[in-house]
Short mmCIF file of C-alpha atoms and ligand atoms in Angstrom, two decimals:
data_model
loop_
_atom_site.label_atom_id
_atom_site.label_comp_id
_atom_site.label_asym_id
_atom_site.label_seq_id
_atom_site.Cartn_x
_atom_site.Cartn_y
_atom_site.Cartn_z
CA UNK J 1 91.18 84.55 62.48
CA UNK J 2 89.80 87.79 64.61
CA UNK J 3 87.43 86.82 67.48
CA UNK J 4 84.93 89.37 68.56
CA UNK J 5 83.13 88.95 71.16
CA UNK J 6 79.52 91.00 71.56
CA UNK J 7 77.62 92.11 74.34
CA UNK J 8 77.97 88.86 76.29
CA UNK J 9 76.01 87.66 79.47
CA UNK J 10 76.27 84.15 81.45
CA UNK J 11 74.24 83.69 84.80
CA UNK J 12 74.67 80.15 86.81
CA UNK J 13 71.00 80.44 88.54
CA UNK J 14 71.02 83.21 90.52
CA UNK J 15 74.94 83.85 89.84
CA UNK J 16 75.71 86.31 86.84
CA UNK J 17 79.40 84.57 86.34
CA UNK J 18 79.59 87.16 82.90
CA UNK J 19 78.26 90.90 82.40
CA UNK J 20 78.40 92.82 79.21
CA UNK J 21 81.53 91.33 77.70
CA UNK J 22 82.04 93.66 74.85
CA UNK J 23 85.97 92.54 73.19
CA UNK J 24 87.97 92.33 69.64
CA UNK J 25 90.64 90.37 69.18
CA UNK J 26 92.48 90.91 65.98
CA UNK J 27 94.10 88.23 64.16
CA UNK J 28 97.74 86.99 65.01
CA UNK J 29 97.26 88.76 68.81
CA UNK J 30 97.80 87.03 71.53
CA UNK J 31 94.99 88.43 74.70
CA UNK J 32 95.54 87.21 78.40
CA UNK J 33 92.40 87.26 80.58
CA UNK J 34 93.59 88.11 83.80
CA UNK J 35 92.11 88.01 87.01
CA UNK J 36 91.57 86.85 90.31
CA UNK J 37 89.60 83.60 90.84
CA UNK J 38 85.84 83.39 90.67
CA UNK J 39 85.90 87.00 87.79
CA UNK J 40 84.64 84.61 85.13
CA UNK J 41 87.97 83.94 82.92
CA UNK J 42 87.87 80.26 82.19
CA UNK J 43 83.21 80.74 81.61
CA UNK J 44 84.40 83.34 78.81
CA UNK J 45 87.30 81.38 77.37
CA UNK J 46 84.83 78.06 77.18
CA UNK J 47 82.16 80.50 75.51
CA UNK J 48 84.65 81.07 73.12
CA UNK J 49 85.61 77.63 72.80
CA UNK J 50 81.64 76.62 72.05
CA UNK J 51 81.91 74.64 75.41
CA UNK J 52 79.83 76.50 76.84
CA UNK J 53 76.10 78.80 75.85
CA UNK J 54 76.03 82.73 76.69
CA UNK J 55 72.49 83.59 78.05
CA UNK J 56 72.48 86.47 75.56
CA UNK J 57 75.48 88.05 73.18
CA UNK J 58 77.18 86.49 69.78
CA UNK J 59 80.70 85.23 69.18
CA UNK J 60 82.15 85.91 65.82
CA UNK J 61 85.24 84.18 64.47
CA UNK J 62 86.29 86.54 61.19
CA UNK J 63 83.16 88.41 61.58
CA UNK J 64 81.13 85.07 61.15
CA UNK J 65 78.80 84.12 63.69
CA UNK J 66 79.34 81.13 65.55
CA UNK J 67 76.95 81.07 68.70
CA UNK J 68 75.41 77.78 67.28
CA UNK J 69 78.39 76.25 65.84
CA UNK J 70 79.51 73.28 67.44
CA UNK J 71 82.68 73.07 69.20
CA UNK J 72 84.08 70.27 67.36
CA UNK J 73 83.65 72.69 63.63
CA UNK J 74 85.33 76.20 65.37
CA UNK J 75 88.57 75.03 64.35
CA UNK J 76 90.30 75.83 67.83
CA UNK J 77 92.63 74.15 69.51
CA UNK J 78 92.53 73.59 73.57
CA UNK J 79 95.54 73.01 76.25
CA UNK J 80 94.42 73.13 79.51
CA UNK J 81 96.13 73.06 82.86
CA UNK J 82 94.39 69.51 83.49
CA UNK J 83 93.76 68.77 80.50
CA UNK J 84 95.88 64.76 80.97
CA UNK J 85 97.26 63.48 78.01
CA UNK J 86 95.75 60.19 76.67
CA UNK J 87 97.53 57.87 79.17
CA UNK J 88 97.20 54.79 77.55
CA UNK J 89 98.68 56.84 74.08
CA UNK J 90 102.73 57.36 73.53
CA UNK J 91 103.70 60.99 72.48
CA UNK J 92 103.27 60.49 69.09
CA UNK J 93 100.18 58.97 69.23
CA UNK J 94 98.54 61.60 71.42
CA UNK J 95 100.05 64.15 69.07
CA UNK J 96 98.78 62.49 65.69
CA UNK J 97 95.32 62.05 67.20
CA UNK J 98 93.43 65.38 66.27
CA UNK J 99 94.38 64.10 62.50
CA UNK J 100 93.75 60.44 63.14
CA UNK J 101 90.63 60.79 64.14
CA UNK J 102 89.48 63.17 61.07
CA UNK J 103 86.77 62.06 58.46
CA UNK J 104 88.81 59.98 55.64
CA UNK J 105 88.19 62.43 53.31
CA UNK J 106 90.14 65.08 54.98
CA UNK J 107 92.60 62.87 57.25
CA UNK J 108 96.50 62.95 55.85
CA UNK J 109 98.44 60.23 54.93
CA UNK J 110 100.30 57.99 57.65
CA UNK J 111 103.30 59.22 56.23
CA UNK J 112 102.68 63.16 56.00
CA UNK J 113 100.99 62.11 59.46
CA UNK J 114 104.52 61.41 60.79
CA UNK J 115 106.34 64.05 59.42
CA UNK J 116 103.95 66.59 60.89
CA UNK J 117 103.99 65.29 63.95
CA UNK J 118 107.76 64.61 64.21
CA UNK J 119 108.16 68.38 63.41
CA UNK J 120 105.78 69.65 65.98
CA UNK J 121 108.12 67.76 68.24
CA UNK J 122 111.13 69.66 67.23
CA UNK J 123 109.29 72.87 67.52
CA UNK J 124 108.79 72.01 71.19
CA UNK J 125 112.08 70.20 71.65
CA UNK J 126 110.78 67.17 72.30
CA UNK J 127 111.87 65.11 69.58
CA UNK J 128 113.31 61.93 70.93
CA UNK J 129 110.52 61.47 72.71
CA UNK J 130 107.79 60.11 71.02
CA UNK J 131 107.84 56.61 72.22
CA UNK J 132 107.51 57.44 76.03
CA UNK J 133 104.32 57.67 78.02
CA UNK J 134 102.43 60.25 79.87
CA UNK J 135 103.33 59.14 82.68
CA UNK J 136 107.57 58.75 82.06
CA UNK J 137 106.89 62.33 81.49
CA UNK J 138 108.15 65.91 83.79
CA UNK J 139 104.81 68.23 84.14
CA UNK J 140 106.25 70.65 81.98
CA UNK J 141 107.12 68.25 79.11
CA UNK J 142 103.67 66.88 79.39
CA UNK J 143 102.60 70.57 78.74
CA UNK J 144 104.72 71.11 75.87
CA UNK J 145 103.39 67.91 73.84
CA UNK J 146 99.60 68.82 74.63
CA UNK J 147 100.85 72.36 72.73
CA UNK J 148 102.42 70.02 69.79
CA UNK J 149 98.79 68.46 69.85
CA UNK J 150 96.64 71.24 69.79
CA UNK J 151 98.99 72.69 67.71
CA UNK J 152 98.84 69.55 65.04
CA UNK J 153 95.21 70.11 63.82
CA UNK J 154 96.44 73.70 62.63
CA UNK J 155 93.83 75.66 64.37
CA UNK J 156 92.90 79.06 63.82
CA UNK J 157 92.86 79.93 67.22
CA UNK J 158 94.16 78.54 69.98
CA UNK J 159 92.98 78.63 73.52
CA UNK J 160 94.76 78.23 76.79
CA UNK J 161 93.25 77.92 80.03
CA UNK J 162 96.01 78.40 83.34
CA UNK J 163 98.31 76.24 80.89
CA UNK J 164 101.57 76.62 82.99
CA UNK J 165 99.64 76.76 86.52
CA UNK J 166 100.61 73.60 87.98
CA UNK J 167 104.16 74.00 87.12
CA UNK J 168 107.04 75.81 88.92
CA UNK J 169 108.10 79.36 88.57
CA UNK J 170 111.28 78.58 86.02
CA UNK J 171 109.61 76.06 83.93
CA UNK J 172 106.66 78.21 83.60
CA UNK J 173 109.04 80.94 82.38
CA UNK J 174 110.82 78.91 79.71
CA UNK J 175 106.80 77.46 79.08
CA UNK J 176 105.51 80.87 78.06
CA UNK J 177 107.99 81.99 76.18
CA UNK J 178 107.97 78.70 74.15
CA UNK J 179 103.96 79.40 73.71
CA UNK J 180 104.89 83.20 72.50
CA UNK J 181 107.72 81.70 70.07
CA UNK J 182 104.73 78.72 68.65
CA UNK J 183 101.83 81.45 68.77
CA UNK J 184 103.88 83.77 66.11
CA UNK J 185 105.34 80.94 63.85
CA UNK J 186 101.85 79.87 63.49
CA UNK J 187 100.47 83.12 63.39
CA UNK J 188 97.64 81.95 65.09
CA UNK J 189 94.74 84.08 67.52
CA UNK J 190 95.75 82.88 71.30
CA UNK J 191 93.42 83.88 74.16
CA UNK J 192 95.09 82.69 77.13
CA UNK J 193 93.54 82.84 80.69
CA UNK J 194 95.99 83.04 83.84
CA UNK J 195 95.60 84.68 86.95
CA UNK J 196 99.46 85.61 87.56
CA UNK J 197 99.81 88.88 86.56
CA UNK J 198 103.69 88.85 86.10
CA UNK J 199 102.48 86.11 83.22
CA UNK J 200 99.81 88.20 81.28
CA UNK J 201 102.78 91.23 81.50
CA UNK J 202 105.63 89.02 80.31
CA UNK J 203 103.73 87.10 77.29
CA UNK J 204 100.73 89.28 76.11
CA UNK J 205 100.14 91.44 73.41
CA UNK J 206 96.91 92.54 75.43
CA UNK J 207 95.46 91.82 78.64
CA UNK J 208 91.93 91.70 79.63
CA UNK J 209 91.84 92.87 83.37
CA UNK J 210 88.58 90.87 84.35
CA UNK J 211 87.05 91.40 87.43
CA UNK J 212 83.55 90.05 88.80
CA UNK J 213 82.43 88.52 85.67
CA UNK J 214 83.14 92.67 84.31
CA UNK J 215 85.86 93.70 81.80
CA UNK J 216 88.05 96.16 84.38
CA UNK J 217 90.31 97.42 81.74
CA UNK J 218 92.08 95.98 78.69
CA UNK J 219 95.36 97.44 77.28
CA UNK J 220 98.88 96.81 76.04
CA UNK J 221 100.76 95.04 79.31
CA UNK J 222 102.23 98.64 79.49
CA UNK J 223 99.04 100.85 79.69
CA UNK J 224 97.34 98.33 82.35
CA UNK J 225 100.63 98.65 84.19
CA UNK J 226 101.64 102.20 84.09
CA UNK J 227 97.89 103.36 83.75
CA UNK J 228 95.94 101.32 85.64
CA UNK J 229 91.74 102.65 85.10
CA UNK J 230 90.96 101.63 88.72
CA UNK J 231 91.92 101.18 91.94
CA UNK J 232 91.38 97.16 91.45
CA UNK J 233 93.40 97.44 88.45
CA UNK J 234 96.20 98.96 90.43
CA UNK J 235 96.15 96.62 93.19
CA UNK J 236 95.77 93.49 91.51
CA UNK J 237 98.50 93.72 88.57
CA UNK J 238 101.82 94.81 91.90
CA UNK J 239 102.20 95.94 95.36
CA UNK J 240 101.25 98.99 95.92
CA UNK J 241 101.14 101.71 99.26
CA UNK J 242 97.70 103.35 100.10
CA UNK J 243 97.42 106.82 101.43
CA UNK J 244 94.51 107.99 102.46
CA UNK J 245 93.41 111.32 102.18
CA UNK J 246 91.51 114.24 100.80
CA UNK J 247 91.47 115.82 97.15
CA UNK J 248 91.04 120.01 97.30
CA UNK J 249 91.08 121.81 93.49
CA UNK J 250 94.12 119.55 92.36
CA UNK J 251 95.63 119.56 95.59
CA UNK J 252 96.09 116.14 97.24
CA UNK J 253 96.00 116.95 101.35
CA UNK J 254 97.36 113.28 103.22
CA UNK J 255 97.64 114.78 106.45
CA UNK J 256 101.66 115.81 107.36
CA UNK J 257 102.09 116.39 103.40
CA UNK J 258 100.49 118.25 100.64
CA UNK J 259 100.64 116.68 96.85
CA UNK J 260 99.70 118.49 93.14
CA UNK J 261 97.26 115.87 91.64
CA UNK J 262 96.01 118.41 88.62
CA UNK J 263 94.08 115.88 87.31
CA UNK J 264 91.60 116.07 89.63
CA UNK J 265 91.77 120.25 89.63
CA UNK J 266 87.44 119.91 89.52
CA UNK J 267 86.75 118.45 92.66
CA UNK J 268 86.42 121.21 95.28
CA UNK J 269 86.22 118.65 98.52
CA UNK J 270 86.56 114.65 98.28
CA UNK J 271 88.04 111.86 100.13
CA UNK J 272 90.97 110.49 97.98
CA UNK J 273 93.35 107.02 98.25
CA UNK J 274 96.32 107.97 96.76
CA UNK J 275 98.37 104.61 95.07
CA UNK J 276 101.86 104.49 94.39
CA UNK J 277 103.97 101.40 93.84
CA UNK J 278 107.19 100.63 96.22
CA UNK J 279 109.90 101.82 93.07
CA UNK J 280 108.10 104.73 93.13
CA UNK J 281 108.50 105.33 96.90
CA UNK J 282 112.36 106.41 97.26
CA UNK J 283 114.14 107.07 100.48
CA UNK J 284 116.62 109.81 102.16
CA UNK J 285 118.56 109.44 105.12
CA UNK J 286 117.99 113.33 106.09
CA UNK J 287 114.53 114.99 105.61
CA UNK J 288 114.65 116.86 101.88
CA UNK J 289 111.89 118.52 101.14
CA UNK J 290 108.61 119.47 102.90
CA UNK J 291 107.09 116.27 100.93
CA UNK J 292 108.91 113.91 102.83
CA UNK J 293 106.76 111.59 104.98
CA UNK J 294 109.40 110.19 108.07
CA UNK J 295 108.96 106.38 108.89
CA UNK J 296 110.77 103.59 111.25
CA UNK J 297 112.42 100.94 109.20
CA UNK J 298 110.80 97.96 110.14
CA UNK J 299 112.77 95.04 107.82
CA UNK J 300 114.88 95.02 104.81
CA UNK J 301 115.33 91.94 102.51
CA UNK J 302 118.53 92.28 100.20
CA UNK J 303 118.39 88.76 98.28
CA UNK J 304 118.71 89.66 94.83
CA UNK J 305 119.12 93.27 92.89
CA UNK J 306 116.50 94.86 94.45
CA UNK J 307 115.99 95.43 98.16
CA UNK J 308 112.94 95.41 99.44
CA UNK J 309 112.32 97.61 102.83
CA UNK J 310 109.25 97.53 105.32
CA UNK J 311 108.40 100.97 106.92
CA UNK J 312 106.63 102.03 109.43
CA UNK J 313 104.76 105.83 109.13
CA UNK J 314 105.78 108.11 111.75
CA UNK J 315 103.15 110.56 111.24
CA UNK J 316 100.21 108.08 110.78
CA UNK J 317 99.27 103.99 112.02
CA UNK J 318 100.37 102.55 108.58
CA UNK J 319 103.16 100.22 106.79
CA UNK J 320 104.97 100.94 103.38
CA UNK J 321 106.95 99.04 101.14
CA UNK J 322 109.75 100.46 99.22
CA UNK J 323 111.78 98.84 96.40
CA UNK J 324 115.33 99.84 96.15
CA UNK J 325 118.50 98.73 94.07
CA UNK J 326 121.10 96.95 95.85
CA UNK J 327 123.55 100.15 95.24
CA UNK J 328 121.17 102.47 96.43
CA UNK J 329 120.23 100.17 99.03
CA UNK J 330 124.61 100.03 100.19
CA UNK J 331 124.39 103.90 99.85
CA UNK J 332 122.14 104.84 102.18
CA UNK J 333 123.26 102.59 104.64
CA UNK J 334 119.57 101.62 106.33
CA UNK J 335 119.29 99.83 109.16
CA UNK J 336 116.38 98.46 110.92
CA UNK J 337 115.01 100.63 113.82
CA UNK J 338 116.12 104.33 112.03
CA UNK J 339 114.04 106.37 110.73
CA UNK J 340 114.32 107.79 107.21
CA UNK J 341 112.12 110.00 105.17
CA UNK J 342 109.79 108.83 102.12
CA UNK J 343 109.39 110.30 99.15
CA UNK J 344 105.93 109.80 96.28
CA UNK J 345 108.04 110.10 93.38
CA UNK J 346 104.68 108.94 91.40
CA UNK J 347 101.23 109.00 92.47
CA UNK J 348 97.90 108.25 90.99
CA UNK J 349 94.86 109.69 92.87
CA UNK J 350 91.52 107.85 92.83
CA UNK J 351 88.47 109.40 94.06
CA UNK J 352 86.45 105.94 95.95
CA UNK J 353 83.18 107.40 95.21
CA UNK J 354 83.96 107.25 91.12
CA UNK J 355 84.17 103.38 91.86
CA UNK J 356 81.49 102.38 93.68
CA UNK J 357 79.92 98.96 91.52
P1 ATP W 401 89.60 80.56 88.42
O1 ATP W 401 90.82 81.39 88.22
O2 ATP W 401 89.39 80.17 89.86
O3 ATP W 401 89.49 79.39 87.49
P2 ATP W 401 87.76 82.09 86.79
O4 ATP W 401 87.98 83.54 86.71
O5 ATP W 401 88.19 81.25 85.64
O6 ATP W 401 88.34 81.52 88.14
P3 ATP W 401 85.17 80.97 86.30
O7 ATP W 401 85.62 79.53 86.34
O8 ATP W 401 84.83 81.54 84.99
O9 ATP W 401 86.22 81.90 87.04
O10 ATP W 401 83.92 81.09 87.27
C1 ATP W 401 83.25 82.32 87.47
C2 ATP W 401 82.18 82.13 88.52
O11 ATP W 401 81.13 81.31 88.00
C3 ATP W 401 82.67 81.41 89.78
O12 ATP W 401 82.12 82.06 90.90
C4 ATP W 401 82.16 80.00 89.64
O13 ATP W 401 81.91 79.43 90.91
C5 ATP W 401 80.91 80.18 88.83
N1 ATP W 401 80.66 79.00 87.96
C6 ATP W 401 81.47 78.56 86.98
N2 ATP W 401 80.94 77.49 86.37
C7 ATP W 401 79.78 77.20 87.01
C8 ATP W 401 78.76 76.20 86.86
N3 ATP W 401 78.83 75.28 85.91
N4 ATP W 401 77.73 76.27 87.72
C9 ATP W 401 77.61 77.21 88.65
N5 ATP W 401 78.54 78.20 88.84
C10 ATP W 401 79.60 78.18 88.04
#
């Protein structure tokens, strides 16, 4: 089922939470909304859901308006970071209740009942466990069997709000991946709202960058990556180093050095932050170049294949943080104290004034 989602606004008294929340999500894809905390993620994904009125704007679910539809008749399914499992309920139980509970007419049998849910449970490897409680439960099993029960009532489109947030980083890996394996053997519309942006990149088909109750950006996980559409796209989906500095007829002036940026070959005279990620930032031993920017190393960390490197500008009061391999890393031969010379490999210019809300 496609969602589309028109011209959407939410205000909480004086508080507009939502703004203009124009989206399309075709069927099968799976769309993170990602942002920080407070842009509006979880009011749009519960607008979706019917749990919650827009002020103004329409949902459609395959082009059919739902704005008065009842939650209960959308036909989505929820799991939700806090959403508890019925504690008083066994695994089974709390996965056969969306079709227990279902007007006679349309409810199964008890016995296609328990072959449903039995197979849910070997989807998410939890077979074997349908007599235990909530509570004899790990957090990430838990999570797993409130998939199995969304999953049971064969929804059209599932929604996921922070799903994996209260678990730790490896079970939330295995966690996602599981939900990307279920979402395409179901073939089912996922919206999914996190705020961990390494999440939205690893599992999405889209993200929605959201920002301020405002849609920032929404793209493949690569074009919101590798071309982010504003400076608070940039900053919130890696690290990245700011240079400050001026923009001259596609010439970008940051004081010691001199950059082309021939996108911006129309502006005669503006002030300009230059962004560039710490693998884009390499490093010499010797000064190459006249674009070479020299800096005091101020800490390296060398856990793992990439080394990460603190520096500290020679030329200017400012820190950057380059990302090297580990062979690169042995080559050079860095230690902390020397200086070395910086190189922009790859820069993207933003003008401040074009982003003024
Ligand atoms: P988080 O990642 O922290 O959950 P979010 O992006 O999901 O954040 P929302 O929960 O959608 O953000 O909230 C957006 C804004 O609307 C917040 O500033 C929040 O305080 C406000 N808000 C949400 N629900 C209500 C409500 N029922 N009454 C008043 N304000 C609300």
């Amino acid at each position: 089922m496609s969602i589309q989602i028109q011209n959407v606004w939410k205000q909480y008294g004086t508080f507009q939470a939502l703004q203009q929340i124009n989206l399309e999500i075709p069927k099968g894809e799976l769309v993170a909304l990602l942002g920080p905390s407070g842009s509006g993620k979880t009011t749009l994904l519960r607008i979706i859901a019917g749990l919650e009125q827009a002020d103004q704007g329409a949902i459609l679910f395959d082009g059919e308006d739902l704005t008065d539809i009842h939650v209960k008749n959308r036909q989505v399914g929820f799991v939700f970071q806090h959403y508890a499992l019925f504690k008083h309920m066994n695994v089974f139980e709390n996965v056969a209740f969306g079709l227990k509970v279902r007007k006679k007419k349309l409810r199964p049998s008890a016995a296609e009942i328990e072959e449903k849910v039995l197979e849910l449970l070997r989807l998410v490897k939890m077979d074997g466990f349908a007599a235990r409680y909530p509570a004899q439960l790990s957090g990430g099993q838990r999570q797993r069997i409130a998939l199995a029960r969304a999953l049971a009532v064969e929804p059209k489109i599932l929604l996921l709000d922070e799903p994996f947030g209260a678990l730790d980083a490896k079970v939330r890996k295995e966690l996602r991946r599981w939900l990307r394996k279920l979402h395409d053997e179901f073939q089912i519309t996922s919206v999914f709202v996190t705020h961990d942006q390494e999440e939205a990149l690893d599992v999405a088909d889209r993200i929605v960058v959201m920002n301020e109750g405002r849609i920032e950006q929404m793209g493949t996980p690569e074009e919101v990556y590798d071309n982010p559409a504003s400076p608070f796209v940039y900053d919130f989906l890696g690290n990245v180093n700011l240079f400050h500095g001026r923009v001259r007829k596609g010439k970008l002036n940051l004081g010691s050095i001199e950059l082309e940026a021939p996108e911006h070959v129309h502006i005669s005279d503006a002030d300009a932050v230059a962004y560039v990620r710490p693998h884009q930032l390499s490093i010499t031993r010797t000064k190459q170049g006249i674009d070479a920017i020299p800096a005091k190393v101020i800490y390296t960390h060398a856990v793992g294949p990439v080394v990460y490197i603190e520096l500290k500008r020679d030329d200017a009061d400012e820190y950057l943080e380059a990302e090297v391999s580990k062979e690169q890393f042995e080559q050079l031969k860095i230690r902390t104290g020397e200086v070395v010379y910086a190189h922009l490999k790859e820069v993207k210019v933003f003008i401040p004034e074009d982003f003024v809300i």
